[in-house]
XYZ file of C-alpha atoms in Angstrom:
749
model
C 53.293 15.883 10.264
C 55.761 18.350 8.783
C 55.544 19.673 5.273
C 58.645 17.692 4.325
C 56.940 14.416 5.005
C 53.567 15.413 3.568
C 51.928 13.560 0.680
C 50.015 15.456 -1.966
C 46.635 14.286 -3.203
C 48.004 13.015 -6.519
C 50.548 10.791 -4.784
C 47.913 9.600 -2.352
C 45.663 8.619 -5.219
C 48.500 6.704 -6.852
C 49.355 4.901 -3.630
C 45.776 4.121 -2.718
C 44.449 2.882 -6.013
C 47.125 0.729 -7.636
C 49.002 -0.463 -4.565
C 46.177 -1.208 -2.169
C 43.035 -1.688 -4.210
C 44.095 -4.612 -6.371
C 46.170 -6.795 -3.988
C 43.505 -6.551 -1.270
C 41.112 -9.452 -0.668
C 37.622 -9.126 -2.198
C 36.037 -7.705 0.961
C 38.840 -5.189 1.228
C 38.471 -4.114 -2.383
C 34.743 -3.637 -1.881
C 35.339 -1.445 1.170
C 38.008 0.565 -0.608
C 35.737 1.021 -3.634
C 33.072 2.380 -1.338
C 35.548 4.510 0.598
C 36.775 6.119 -2.616
C 33.259 7.394 -3.202
C 33.918 10.861 -1.747
C 34.212 14.238 -3.426
C 37.834 15.261 -3.576
C 39.405 17.074 -6.476
C 42.670 15.167 -6.318
C 41.186 11.687 -6.104
C 38.159 11.849 -8.386
C 39.998 11.367 -11.693
C 42.182 8.521 -10.442
C 39.278 6.979 -8.562
C 37.099 7.041 -11.654
C 39.742 5.299 -13.765
C 40.306 2.627 -11.127
C 36.554 2.204 -10.781
C 36.306 1.541 -14.519
C 38.972 -1.151 -14.200
C 37.139 -2.727 -11.265
C 34.054 -3.150 -13.427
C 35.882 -6.246 -14.710
C 36.696 -7.622 -11.238
C 36.018 -11.322 -10.676
C 33.850 -10.706 -7.601
C 30.300 -9.489 -8.149
C 30.083 -7.324 -5.017
C 33.257 -5.526 -6.085
C 31.777 -4.856 -9.522
C 28.582 -3.638 -7.888
C 30.485 -1.142 -5.712
C 32.567 -0.052 -8.715
C 29.393 0.790 -10.670
C 28.409 3.271 -7.985
C 31.891 4.837 -7.993
C 31.941 5.185 -11.790
C 28.473 6.701 -11.826
C 28.958 9.231 -9.037
C 32.497 10.318 -9.889
C 31.890 10.225 -13.622
C 28.986 12.639 -13.256
C 31.100 14.957 -11.099
C 33.830 15.028 -13.741
C 31.323 15.500 -16.557
C 29.600 18.364 -14.737
C 32.929 20.130 -14.143
C 33.604 20.232 -17.894
C 33.988 23.723 -19.420
C 31.088 23.421 -21.852
C 28.239 22.013 -19.827
C 25.894 22.050 -22.819
C 27.884 19.232 -24.386
C 26.561 15.961 -22.976
C 29.263 13.722 -24.430
C 30.999 13.275 -21.047
C 27.728 12.120 -19.515
C 27.247 9.777 -22.450
C 30.626 8.205 -21.709
C 29.601 7.482 -18.124
C 26.246 6.148 -19.279
C 27.930 3.792 -21.745
C 30.238 2.435 -19.038
C 27.287 1.612 -16.797
C 25.338 0.124 -19.711
C 28.114 -2.387 -20.198
C 27.106 -3.967 -16.879
C 23.415 -4.622 -17.589
C 24.335 -7.995 -19.113
C 26.509 -9.048 -16.165
C 26.072 -12.598 -14.872
C 25.268 -11.355 -11.348
C 21.749 -10.168 -10.559
C 23.107 -7.763 -7.912
C 25.351 -6.122 -10.495
C 22.530 -5.783 -13.008
C 20.264 -4.266 -10.374
C 22.937 -1.742 -9.391
C 23.523 -0.854 -13.043
C 19.874 -0.020 -13.711
C 19.700 1.874 -10.437
C 22.566 4.140 -11.519
C 21.453 4.577 -15.138
C 18.399 6.524 -14.038
C 20.599 9.235 -12.482
C 22.599 10.239 -15.575
C 21.686 13.117 -17.931
C 22.388 11.337 -21.164
C 21.769 12.587 -24.700
C 18.673 11.635 -26.668
C 20.733 9.853 -29.327
C 22.177 7.357 -26.862
C 18.873 6.994 -25.032
C 17.053 5.964 -28.176
C 19.633 3.285 -28.916
C 19.026 1.662 -25.524
C 15.574 0.727 -26.828
C 16.823 -0.560 -30.175
C 17.728 -4.125 -31.036
C 19.636 -3.049 -34.124
C 23.378 -2.459 -34.250
C 24.198 0.975 -32.934
C 25.829 3.441 -35.256
C 29.001 5.232 -34.294
C 28.594 8.161 -31.948
C 31.037 10.741 -30.677
C 32.679 10.294 -27.339
C 35.793 11.649 -25.652
C 38.811 9.417 -25.185
C 38.586 10.051 -21.451
C 36.577 12.196 -19.119
C 38.157 15.629 -19.378
C 39.956 16.511 -22.666
C 37.606 16.400 -25.634
C 38.191 13.972 -28.462
C 36.351 13.482 -31.746
C 37.221 9.849 -32.316
C 34.396 7.514 -33.271
C 33.677 4.163 -31.709
C 30.841 1.629 -31.756
C 28.914 1.722 -28.485
C 27.652 -1.837 -28.642
C 27.215 -1.752 -24.872
C 24.293 0.646 -25.221
C 22.322 -1.142 -27.914
C 19.159 -2.663 -26.493
C 20.279 -2.213 -22.880
C 16.761 -1.603 -21.591
C 15.269 -4.192 -23.922
C 17.603 -6.699 -22.317
C 16.577 -5.491 -18.859
C 12.861 -5.848 -19.572
C 13.449 -9.405 -20.816
C 15.667 -10.445 -17.885
C 14.880 -13.790 -16.268
C 14.656 -12.225 -12.794
C 11.625 -10.088 -12.029
C 13.706 -7.812 -9.760
C 15.782 -6.747 -12.766
C 12.728 -6.275 -14.966
C 11.102 -4.114 -12.300
C 14.274 -2.040 -11.870
C 14.512 -1.513 -15.638
C 10.890 -0.280 -15.729
C 11.584 2.151 -12.914
C 14.741 3.532 -14.559
C 12.937 4.009 -17.858
C 10.337 6.122 -16.107
C 12.997 8.351 -14.574
C 14.777 8.883 -17.909
C 11.657 9.822 -19.886
C 11.924 13.387 -18.586
C 15.008 13.854 -20.803
C 13.266 13.329 -24.144
C 9.645 13.237 -25.290
C 10.625 11.087 -28.289
C 12.288 8.621 -25.952
C 9.177 8.696 -23.725
C 6.967 7.689 -26.650
C 9.261 4.767 -27.516
C 9.342 3.729 -23.860
C 5.563 3.631 -23.727
C 5.480 1.391 -26.792
C 8.007 -0.908 -25.162
C 6.039 -1.063 -21.917
C 2.852 -2.201 -23.642
C 3.733 -5.876 -23.117
C 4.801 -5.537 -19.482
C 1.265 -5.646 -17.969
C 1.250 -9.278 -19.191
C 4.325 -10.160 -17.112
C 4.094 -13.147 -14.772
C 5.335 -11.081 -11.825
C 2.926 -8.860 -9.913
C 5.775 -6.495 -9.003
C 6.708 -6.005 -12.676
C 3.118 -5.487 -13.801
C 2.589 -2.944 -11.062
C 5.854 -1.106 -11.786
C 5.075 -0.867 -15.501
C 1.700 0.736 -14.782
C 3.232 3.055 -12.196
C 5.821 4.117 -14.772
C 3.049 4.934 -17.259
C 1.189 6.877 -14.579
C 4.347 8.804 -13.701
C 4.987 9.666 -17.355
C 1.478 11.080 -17.763
C 1.192 12.973 -14.478
C 4.661 14.537 -14.816
C 3.931 15.416 -18.450
C 6.958 13.492 -19.709
C 4.626 12.264 -22.416
C 2.179 14.467 -24.290
C -1.062 12.705 -25.118
C -1.139 14.618 -28.392
C 1.911 12.573 -29.388
C -0.017 9.364 -28.866
C -2.962 10.658 -30.855
C -0.794 11.915 -33.715
C 1.044 8.610 -33.957
C -2.198 6.619 -33.802
C -1.043 4.966 -30.611
C -3.603 6.322 -28.140
C -6.203 3.604 -28.761
C -3.627 0.841 -28.280
C -2.392 2.415 -25.068
C -5.904 2.813 -23.653
C -6.792 -0.765 -24.598
C -3.779 -1.954 -22.621
C -4.806 0.032 -19.552
C -8.440 -1.089 -19.805
C -7.263 -4.706 -20.091
C -5.550 -4.461 -16.685
C -8.816 -3.386 -15.038
C -9.727 -7.073 -14.746
C -6.367 -8.183 -13.328
C -6.601 -10.488 -10.326
C -4.570 -8.076 -8.180
C -6.336 -5.152 -6.542
C -3.134 -3.073 -6.709
C -2.968 -3.489 -10.482
C -6.612 -2.577 -10.934
C -6.296 0.468 -8.707
C -3.235 1.756 -10.584
C -4.997 1.254 -13.922
C -7.946 3.263 -12.634
C -5.556 6.004 -11.528
C -4.206 6.228 -15.087
C -7.712 6.585 -16.503
C -8.480 9.233 -13.912
C -5.667 11.554 -15.067
C -6.046 10.909 -18.800
C -7.437 13.610 -21.064
C -9.501 11.631 -23.555
C -9.731 13.494 -26.841
C -11.758 10.846 -28.665
C -15.251 9.798 -27.585
C -14.585 6.211 -28.639
C -11.774 6.008 -26.107
C -14.000 7.518 -23.413
C -16.687 4.887 -24.018
C -14.102 2.112 -23.974
C -12.743 3.361 -20.641
C -16.186 3.599 -19.037
C -17.150 0.131 -20.263
C -13.866 -1.160 -18.874
C -14.664 0.341 -15.473
C -18.158 -1.163 -15.560
C -16.665 -4.568 -16.379
C -14.229 -4.083 -13.501
C -17.223 -3.409 -11.238
C -19.057 -6.487 -12.499
C -16.136 -8.844 -11.867
C -14.867 -7.238 -8.671
C -17.794 -5.636 -6.791
C -15.459 -4.979 -3.872
C -13.819 -2.204 -5.961
C -17.083 -0.256 -6.095
C -16.053 2.717 -3.939
C -12.891 3.436 -5.928
C -14.626 2.869 -9.275
C -17.382 5.339 -8.395
C -14.773 7.907 -7.388
C -12.898 7.485 -10.690
C -16.126 7.669 -12.702
C -17.053 10.895 -10.952
C -13.637 12.411 -11.707
C -13.692 11.317 -15.363
C -17.233 12.611 -15.820
C -16.325 16.034 -14.451
C -13.385 16.280 -16.862
C -15.333 15.049 -19.901
C -18.823 16.471 -19.436
C -19.954 16.194 -23.059
C -18.761 12.611 -23.447
C -20.302 11.659 -20.093
C -23.645 13.200 -21.045
C -23.697 11.344 -24.357
C -22.787 8.050 -22.699
C -25.496 8.415 -20.048
C -28.115 9.236 -22.671
C -27.067 6.164 -24.644
C -27.448 3.751 -21.730
C -30.321 5.412 -19.870
C -32.631 2.617 -20.987
C -30.604 0.221 -18.795
C -32.112 1.921 -15.759
C -35.705 1.663 -16.921
C -37.832 -1.106 -15.380
C -37.897 -4.466 -17.117
C -40.956 -5.921 -18.846
C -41.847 -7.600 -15.557
C -41.820 -4.202 -13.860
C -38.688 -4.868 -11.792
C -36.486 -1.905 -10.956
C -32.721 -2.230 -11.170
C -31.655 0.445 -8.682
C -29.663 -2.053 -6.609
C -27.490 -3.014 -9.594
C -23.861 -1.929 -9.433
C -23.903 -0.955 -13.103
C -26.978 1.238 -12.606
C -25.432 2.949 -9.587
C -22.259 3.600 -11.611
C -24.263 5.191 -14.441
C -26.036 7.381 -11.887
C -22.646 8.529 -10.563
C -21.575 9.397 -14.108
C -24.812 11.310 -14.648
C -24.245 13.343 -11.490
C -20.620 14.039 -12.405
C -21.588 15.464 -15.793
C -23.527 18.251 -14.103
C -20.385 19.265 -12.188
C -18.759 20.073 -15.533
C -21.253 22.973 -15.874
C -23.156 21.200 -18.627
C -26.855 22.094 -19.013
C -29.014 19.526 -17.239
C -30.941 17.432 -19.756
C -34.371 15.948 -19.131
C -32.852 12.477 -19.051
C -30.399 13.441 -16.342
C -33.171 15.123 -14.336
C -34.955 11.800 -14.358
C -31.804 9.953 -13.336
C -31.314 12.341 -10.422
C -34.619 11.164 -8.978
C -33.411 7.568 -9.295
C -30.131 8.452 -7.568
C -31.935 9.271 -4.316
C -32.524 5.569 -3.665
C -28.741 5.044 -3.953
C -27.835 8.197 -2.036
C -25.941 6.563 0.833
C -24.114 4.214 -1.521
C -22.993 7.066 -3.790
C -22.059 9.465 -0.982
C -19.913 6.866 0.738
C -17.914 6.240 -2.441
C -17.457 9.949 -3.198
C -16.594 10.836 0.428
C -19.499 13.273 0.300
C -22.048 13.981 3.006
C -25.648 13.045 2.167
C -26.833 16.418 3.438
C -24.597 18.019 0.807
C -25.537 15.908 -2.195
C -29.289 15.643 -1.608
C -29.984 19.425 -1.800
C -27.858 19.555 -4.939
C -29.975 16.886 -6.588
C -33.087 18.792 -5.580
C -32.049 22.233 -6.793
C -34.312 24.271 -9.047
C -32.225 23.493 -12.106
C -32.374 19.773 -11.600
C -35.571 18.551 -9.981
C -37.703 21.096 -8.215
C -40.706 22.193 -10.229
C -40.466 19.347 -12.741
C -43.114 16.654 -12.914
C -40.917 13.664 -12.186
C -41.932 10.324 -10.835
C -40.390 6.936 -10.352
C -41.171 4.411 -13.096
C -44.629 2.927 -12.648
C -44.946 -0.797 -12.187
C -46.893 -2.222 -15.095
C -49.826 -4.438 -14.365
C -50.188 -3.166 -10.804
C -52.917 -1.311 -8.985
C -53.244 2.271 -10.159
C -53.368 3.365 -6.507
C -49.706 2.344 -6.213
C -48.634 5.045 -8.651
C -46.738 7.494 -6.511
C -46.082 11.111 -7.311
C -42.535 11.721 -6.104
C -42.397 15.493 -6.620
C -44.283 16.430 -3.476
C -42.157 14.192 -1.292
C -38.886 15.447 -2.765
C -39.919 19.051 -2.287
C -40.838 18.415 1.341
C -37.520 16.697 1.975
C -35.716 19.599 0.325
C -37.621 22.055 2.556
C -36.570 20.033 5.639
C -40.141 19.136 6.582
C -40.166 17.040 9.793
C -40.583 13.329 9.191
C -43.829 13.106 11.147
C -45.377 15.748 8.881
C -44.355 14.241 5.567
C -47.294 13.241 3.378
C -51.017 13.658 3.877
C -52.171 10.258 2.709
C -51.304 6.598 3.297
C -49.294 6.457 0.111
C -47.009 9.271 1.298
C -46.722 7.608 4.702
C -45.673 4.419 2.954
C -42.824 6.307 1.334
C -41.881 7.881 4.662
C -41.652 4.427 6.194
C -39.590 3.248 3.246
C -37.251 6.222 3.615
C -36.884 5.617 7.347
C -36.129 1.971 6.676
C -33.423 3.028 4.243
C -31.927 5.466 6.732
C -31.831 3.002 9.646
C -30.533 -0.259 8.231
C -28.181 -0.855 11.138
C -27.963 -4.584 10.623
C -27.303 -4.176 6.931
C -24.624 -1.559 7.625
C -22.838 -3.865 10.053
C -22.946 -6.717 7.560
C -21.574 -4.468 4.840
C -18.889 -3.206 7.211
C -17.824 -6.790 7.934
C -17.691 -7.531 4.212
C -15.533 -4.444 3.652
C -13.211 -5.492 6.464
C -12.817 -8.951 4.931
C -12.037 -7.340 1.588
C -9.371 -5.183 3.222
C -7.813 -8.248 4.849
C -7.724 -9.929 1.440
C -6.008 -6.905 -0.118
C -3.497 -6.727 2.731
C -2.432 -10.284 1.890
C -1.857 -9.204 -1.727
C 0.801 -6.726 -0.587
C 3.123 -9.547 0.466
C 4.711 -10.023 -3.010
C 5.541 -6.299 -2.946
C 7.127 -6.566 0.497
C 9.181 -9.612 -0.501
C 10.407 -7.954 -3.687
C 11.546 -4.846 -1.815
C 8.723 -2.484 -2.884
C 8.327 -1.406 0.725
C 7.187 2.138 -0.032
C 4.389 0.963 -2.328
C 3.312 -1.692 0.159
C 3.315 0.780 3.057
C 1.201 3.221 1.046
C -1.354 0.505 0.364
C -1.417 -0.640 3.980
C -1.711 2.950 5.187
C -4.665 3.603 2.888
C -6.503 0.536 4.148
C -5.767 1.538 7.729
C -7.571 4.787 6.958
C -10.447 2.800 5.454
C -10.792 0.815 8.686
C -10.862 4.031 10.691
C -13.567 5.383 8.383
C -15.664 2.236 8.835
C -15.254 2.488 12.601
C -16.374 6.132 12.564
C -19.382 5.342 10.373
C -20.566 2.651 12.775
C -19.632 4.713 15.843
C -18.428 1.471 17.364
C -15.744 -1.138 17.050
C -16.877 -4.721 16.472
C -14.699 -7.750 17.066
C -13.677 -8.269 13.451
C -13.101 -4.555 12.879
C -10.954 -4.200 16.003
C -8.953 -7.312 15.114
C -8.404 -6.090 11.547
C -7.020 -2.791 12.845
C -4.545 -4.673 15.033
C -3.662 -7.017 12.168
C -2.941 -4.139 9.771
C -0.566 -2.735 12.387
C 1.201 -6.126 12.518
C 1.645 -6.240 8.731
C 3.020 -2.667 8.713
C 5.589 -3.658 11.335
C 6.439 -6.799 9.362
C 7.070 -4.653 6.265
C 9.420 -2.429 8.277
C 11.265 -5.496 9.565
C 11.599 -6.854 6.021
C 13.014 -3.528 4.878
C 15.780 -3.892 7.469
C 16.629 -7.330 6.060
C 17.001 -6.278 2.421
C 20.451 -7.159 0.997
C 20.969 -3.649 -0.372
C 20.557 -2.078 3.059
C 23.734 -1.256 4.964
C 23.566 -2.834 8.415
C 25.274 -0.962 11.246
C 24.841 -0.958 15.013
C 21.917 1.430 14.679
C 20.350 -0.919 12.149
C 20.689 -3.858 14.554
C 19.081 -1.854 17.331
C 16.258 -0.739 15.041
C 15.595 -4.333 13.963
C 15.556 -5.451 17.584
C 13.023 -2.754 18.522
C 10.822 -3.551 15.516
C 10.808 -7.254 16.384
C 9.903 -6.383 19.979
C 6.949 -4.295 18.769
C 5.900 -7.021 16.349
C 6.018 -9.629 19.110
C 3.935 -7.477 21.467
C 1.296 -6.775 18.816
C 1.052 -10.453 17.861
C 0.476 -11.311 21.512
C -2.184 -8.630 21.679
C -4.187 -9.882 18.693
C -3.951 -13.446 20.024
C -5.007 -12.720 23.612
C -7.411 -9.788 23.210
C -9.903 -11.708 21.070
C -11.895 -14.918 21.350
C -13.667 -17.070 18.802
C -10.719 -17.938 16.548
C -11.076 -20.928 14.276
C -8.188 -23.388 14.085
C -7.085 -22.018 10.686
C -7.008 -18.471 12.037
C -4.972 -19.517 15.061
C -2.530 -21.372 12.791
C -1.996 -18.193 10.768
C -1.168 -16.154 13.880
C 1.173 -18.872 15.163
C 3.051 -18.855 11.833
C 3.554 -15.092 12.150
C 4.817 -15.582 15.704
C 7.225 -18.290 14.516
C 8.591 -15.949 11.859
C 9.154 -13.183 14.421
C 10.939 -15.517 16.833
C 13.148 -17.012 14.113
C 14.159 -13.552 12.865
C 15.081 -12.629 16.416
C 17.169 -15.790 16.605
C 18.918 -15.506 13.243
C 19.270 -11.781 12.600
C 19.561 -9.986 15.922
C 22.915 -10.405 17.614
C 21.618 -9.509 21.060
C 19.178 -11.127 23.445
C 18.726 -14.526 25.088
C 18.891 -17.073 22.276
C 18.162 -19.983 24.630
C 14.831 -18.457 25.646
C 13.979 -17.662 22.034
C 14.751 -21.217 20.928
C 12.644 -22.640 23.741
C 9.745 -20.418 22.710
C 10.142 -21.500 19.079
C 9.772 -25.137 20.089
C 6.726 -24.414 22.241
C 4.951 -22.563 19.431
C 5.897 -25.284 16.947
C 4.411 -27.946 19.244
C 1.150 -26.016 19.456
C 1.124 -25.567 15.677
C 1.723 -29.289 15.064
C -1.138 -30.184 17.394
C -3.568 -27.833 15.640
C -2.588 -29.097 12.191
C -3.036 -32.723 13.257
C -6.426 -32.081 14.855
C -7.872 -30.222 11.884
C -5.889 -31.936 9.082
C -4.340 -28.599 8.118
C -1.380 -28.751 5.748
C 1.904 -27.369 7.046
C 2.999 -24.178 5.312
C 6.400 -24.255 3.569
C 7.948 -21.966 6.167
C 6.655 -24.002 9.114
C 7.823 -27.257 7.496
C 11.362 -25.956 6.890
C 11.531 -24.458 10.377
C 10.467 -27.757 11.931
C 13.276 -29.481 10.045
C 15.693 -26.902 11.458
C 14.458 -27.465 15.022
C 14.634 -31.254 14.642
C 18.254 -31.230 13.415
C 19.884 -31.376 16.824
C 20.540 -29.738 20.160
C 20.711 -25.941 19.880
C 20.423 -25.239 23.596
C 23.280 -22.766 23.428
C 22.910 -21.056 20.089
C 24.599 -17.983 18.656
C 23.246 -16.210 15.591
C 26.473 -16.724 13.688
C 26.253 -20.518 14.156
C 22.991 -20.944 12.284
C 23.775 -22.822 9.054
C 23.630 -20.615 5.988
C 21.055 -22.908 4.406
C 18.638 -22.032 7.206
C 19.328 -18.300 7.056
C 17.050 -18.231 4.011
C 14.097 -19.741 5.893
C 12.126 -16.446 6.008
C 12.025 -16.575 2.207
C 9.605 -19.510 2.485
C 7.118 -17.443 4.438
C 3.990 -16.242 2.658
C 1.305 -13.994 4.116
C -1.953 -15.843 3.602
C -5.387 -14.330 3.262
C -7.262 -14.392 6.568
C -10.825 -15.682 6.278
C -13.187 -15.027 9.177
C -16.753 -16.148 9.777
C -17.557 -13.017 11.776
C -17.668 -14.693 15.242
C -14.683 -12.848 16.695
C -15.276 -11.129 20.026
C -13.108 -8.319 21.350
C -12.024 -8.860 24.964
C -11.512 -5.479 26.567
C -12.146 -3.434 29.684
C -12.914 0.225 30.255
C -12.007 2.003 33.475
C -13.243 5.360 34.696
C -12.484 7.008 38.021
C -15.623 8.349 39.712
C -15.567 11.555 41.782
C -11.825 12.077 41.512
C -10.397 14.614 39.088
C -8.248 17.746 39.079
C -11.177 19.977 40.077
C -12.535 17.627 42.742
C -9.573 15.664 44.138
C -10.075 12.778 46.513
C -9.547 13.692 50.215
C -7.681 11.236 52.471
C -5.555 10.930 55.628
C -1.883 10.401 54.865
C -0.671 6.927 55.787
C -4.161 5.412 55.971
C -5.898 3.476 53.191
C -8.357 5.352 51.013
C -11.171 3.951 48.900
C -11.111 5.015 45.234
C -14.342 4.611 43.282
C -14.089 3.135 39.787
C -16.666 2.354 37.152
C -15.490 -0.757 35.320
C -16.994 -2.149 32.128
C -15.759 -5.430 30.678
C -16.642 -6.879 27.278
C -16.662 -10.560 26.304
C -14.622 -11.649 29.342
C -15.408 -15.263 30.381
C -16.391 -15.789 34.010
C -13.494 -18.179 34.654
C -10.909 -15.507 33.877
C -9.125 -13.539 36.585
C -8.745 -9.802 36.377
C -6.778 -7.378 38.461
C -6.549 -3.632 38.774
C -3.114 -2.037 38.713
C -2.680 1.237 40.622
C 0.698 2.957 40.528
C 2.078 6.100 42.149
C 5.660 7.004 41.345
C 7.648 3.893 42.346
C 4.796 2.298 44.295
C 2.591 -0.268 42.520
C -0.407 -2.097 43.958
C -2.424 -4.916 42.375
C -5.993 -5.656 43.440
C -7.752 -8.744 42.151
C -11.380 -8.267 41.147
C -14.163 -10.758 41.745
C -16.286 -11.411 38.675
C -19.231 -12.218 40.924
C -19.421 -8.495 41.618
C -19.894 -7.828 37.914
C -23.435 -9.189 37.832
C -24.741 -11.812 35.429
C -22.671 -13.171 32.604
C -22.981 -11.475 29.239
C -21.063 -9.716 26.517
C -21.047 -6.470 28.492
C -20.854 -6.248 32.269
C -20.576 -3.068 34.279
C -19.941 -2.394 37.951
C -19.035 0.547 40.175
C -16.904 -0.368 43.165
C -14.527 1.174 45.671
C -10.992 -0.209 45.650
C -8.728 0.481 48.662
C -5.336 2.050 47.995
C -2.925 1.452 50.873
C 0.126 3.508 49.882
C -1.330 6.974 50.236
C 1.116 9.845 49.683
C 2.134 12.481 52.186
C 0.188 15.200 50.406
C -3.258 16.172 51.594
C -4.882 15.495 48.240
C -4.146 13.323 45.241
C -5.886 12.214 42.076
């Protein structure tokens, strides 16, 4: 194009905004609003003004797009101002966005709070967002650019965040909490007011809101947006700590864990608050014993940071560990073990070791494995520490004597502890029957394999319960938080597997199930309304659904011993995957998918009828969809809109197992054929390859084959179970399998 026919940026802005933006249909205006969101000196000013006008558009998705334009371009214009120290231009942008937090559309309100957190607004305006009173007049320029000193009443700002925290939709309340946390870095005074406002949020009906409010508090403390001295000076510290301690008994594990994280990073300047926090943790342990490992870890951290307070607390409750009047010891009590952890932690704060704590150290040895597991500490590391010169060695310590018993049962523990500390062999420990009795007791404690497996199964069941509690987070769009929780429990399962040096049926199934839930969370993230869906997004969703389908098939077919309820749960997950493939993915064979849906639904109906199991909401709605008519040739776009929302009925239920699951698997090892000793053969003639095969929990009526592949040549050989010996959970055989497609080389492996 020649220079004569060129159009300058100012003219282009004029043509684009007034002539095309307003007459266009709603979808067109939304696209244009988004397209205007680029950095260009000539268009920014005009685009900002048109974006402000579109905040009043009749269509909610247009207003939502306009909010983003006003926020991004307004900040660019404000930052380009000559005097950057003056925040009035940013205030003007902030006020514009605040005007949308009371919009009738939930999408618009969500977008408004999302953008508010990005703006560097002045403290004066920030404080008014938390006020319910009429806002006084504040300075603001007439427009972004030239400065003006006219006054106006910014009623849009007054109580903006108060309104957000009281919104009827939990998504908006959660977004308001998150934005408040991001803005607290701008003003410590504002941060203090925010904390006061958040005090009621842990009582919210929504799990997502309660969790976000606690995470906001945690963020404010860890990032030092809020000085604890401020709380103490204003007499607000006790109220704040009471609120956190109250959430330690919440029904949700995620809430309790976040509350414990807050206590862990708090610097408690008052002993009363320290005692209240410890008692809260002990109450948490009493009501939810499954939280023991995390509680012990938090107690250890708090004790190290507050050595004096911890020492005083332990001395005050040391009598709880003494034997009762009947002579019964309480070492197996969770509360006693927690106090022992606190006693140990106090010594890590370089406090002098008191006589009381020396005595408690001797008690801690009986809980050594329990404590070490919670603190991720090796027993060989902690035991010598407890037996150091400063703590035990050389002191006349003994376990409490049982009253009313035979005096011969009084056992001097010092000699035994010293021998253990000196690494005396077990067969040399003790010179009398009483010492040998303790050796036997110690060996029994060290080799409780059955007890360890039972505890491992209980921990796995607890993890499965917690995984189910992440579903509200996934549904509400808190994918990152949910993934973090799932990832942490995946690590816990790996730790349990390493501790047992084996993989039981329930443990192996739980590992597969956690992988399924992680994939489901990723799929849900792709379906969020706020996510832009392009060709790459469609392909990603298709791949994720493929992986999810494969993993569901694996957990269904690689295990035996399912109850009917457990099988129903897996079938519901499979139904969800198939329906998402049918309704969301615009590629693939819909006829095959629909046929599979009906087959799974038939199996589900049969199971529910046999066991009188109630249909889940999702399964009931899906059955209604399948019964509507003939969908033999079905395209995704033809699914009625009312059924597009079917996945919203799905709920991830807690999986309850009775521990009878068996893992069906096979192990294969080639014998006498490796890179150093390759198998000799004559090219073109069959060669026998020796394999050692071990199968676990495979029924005798099943058929098994061995797949051998070389480049593009594949050979299947069926195996006879009669060769595997007698039936049992584990069967092993070494056999030679002929391979007929030998290569032209002289050797291969």
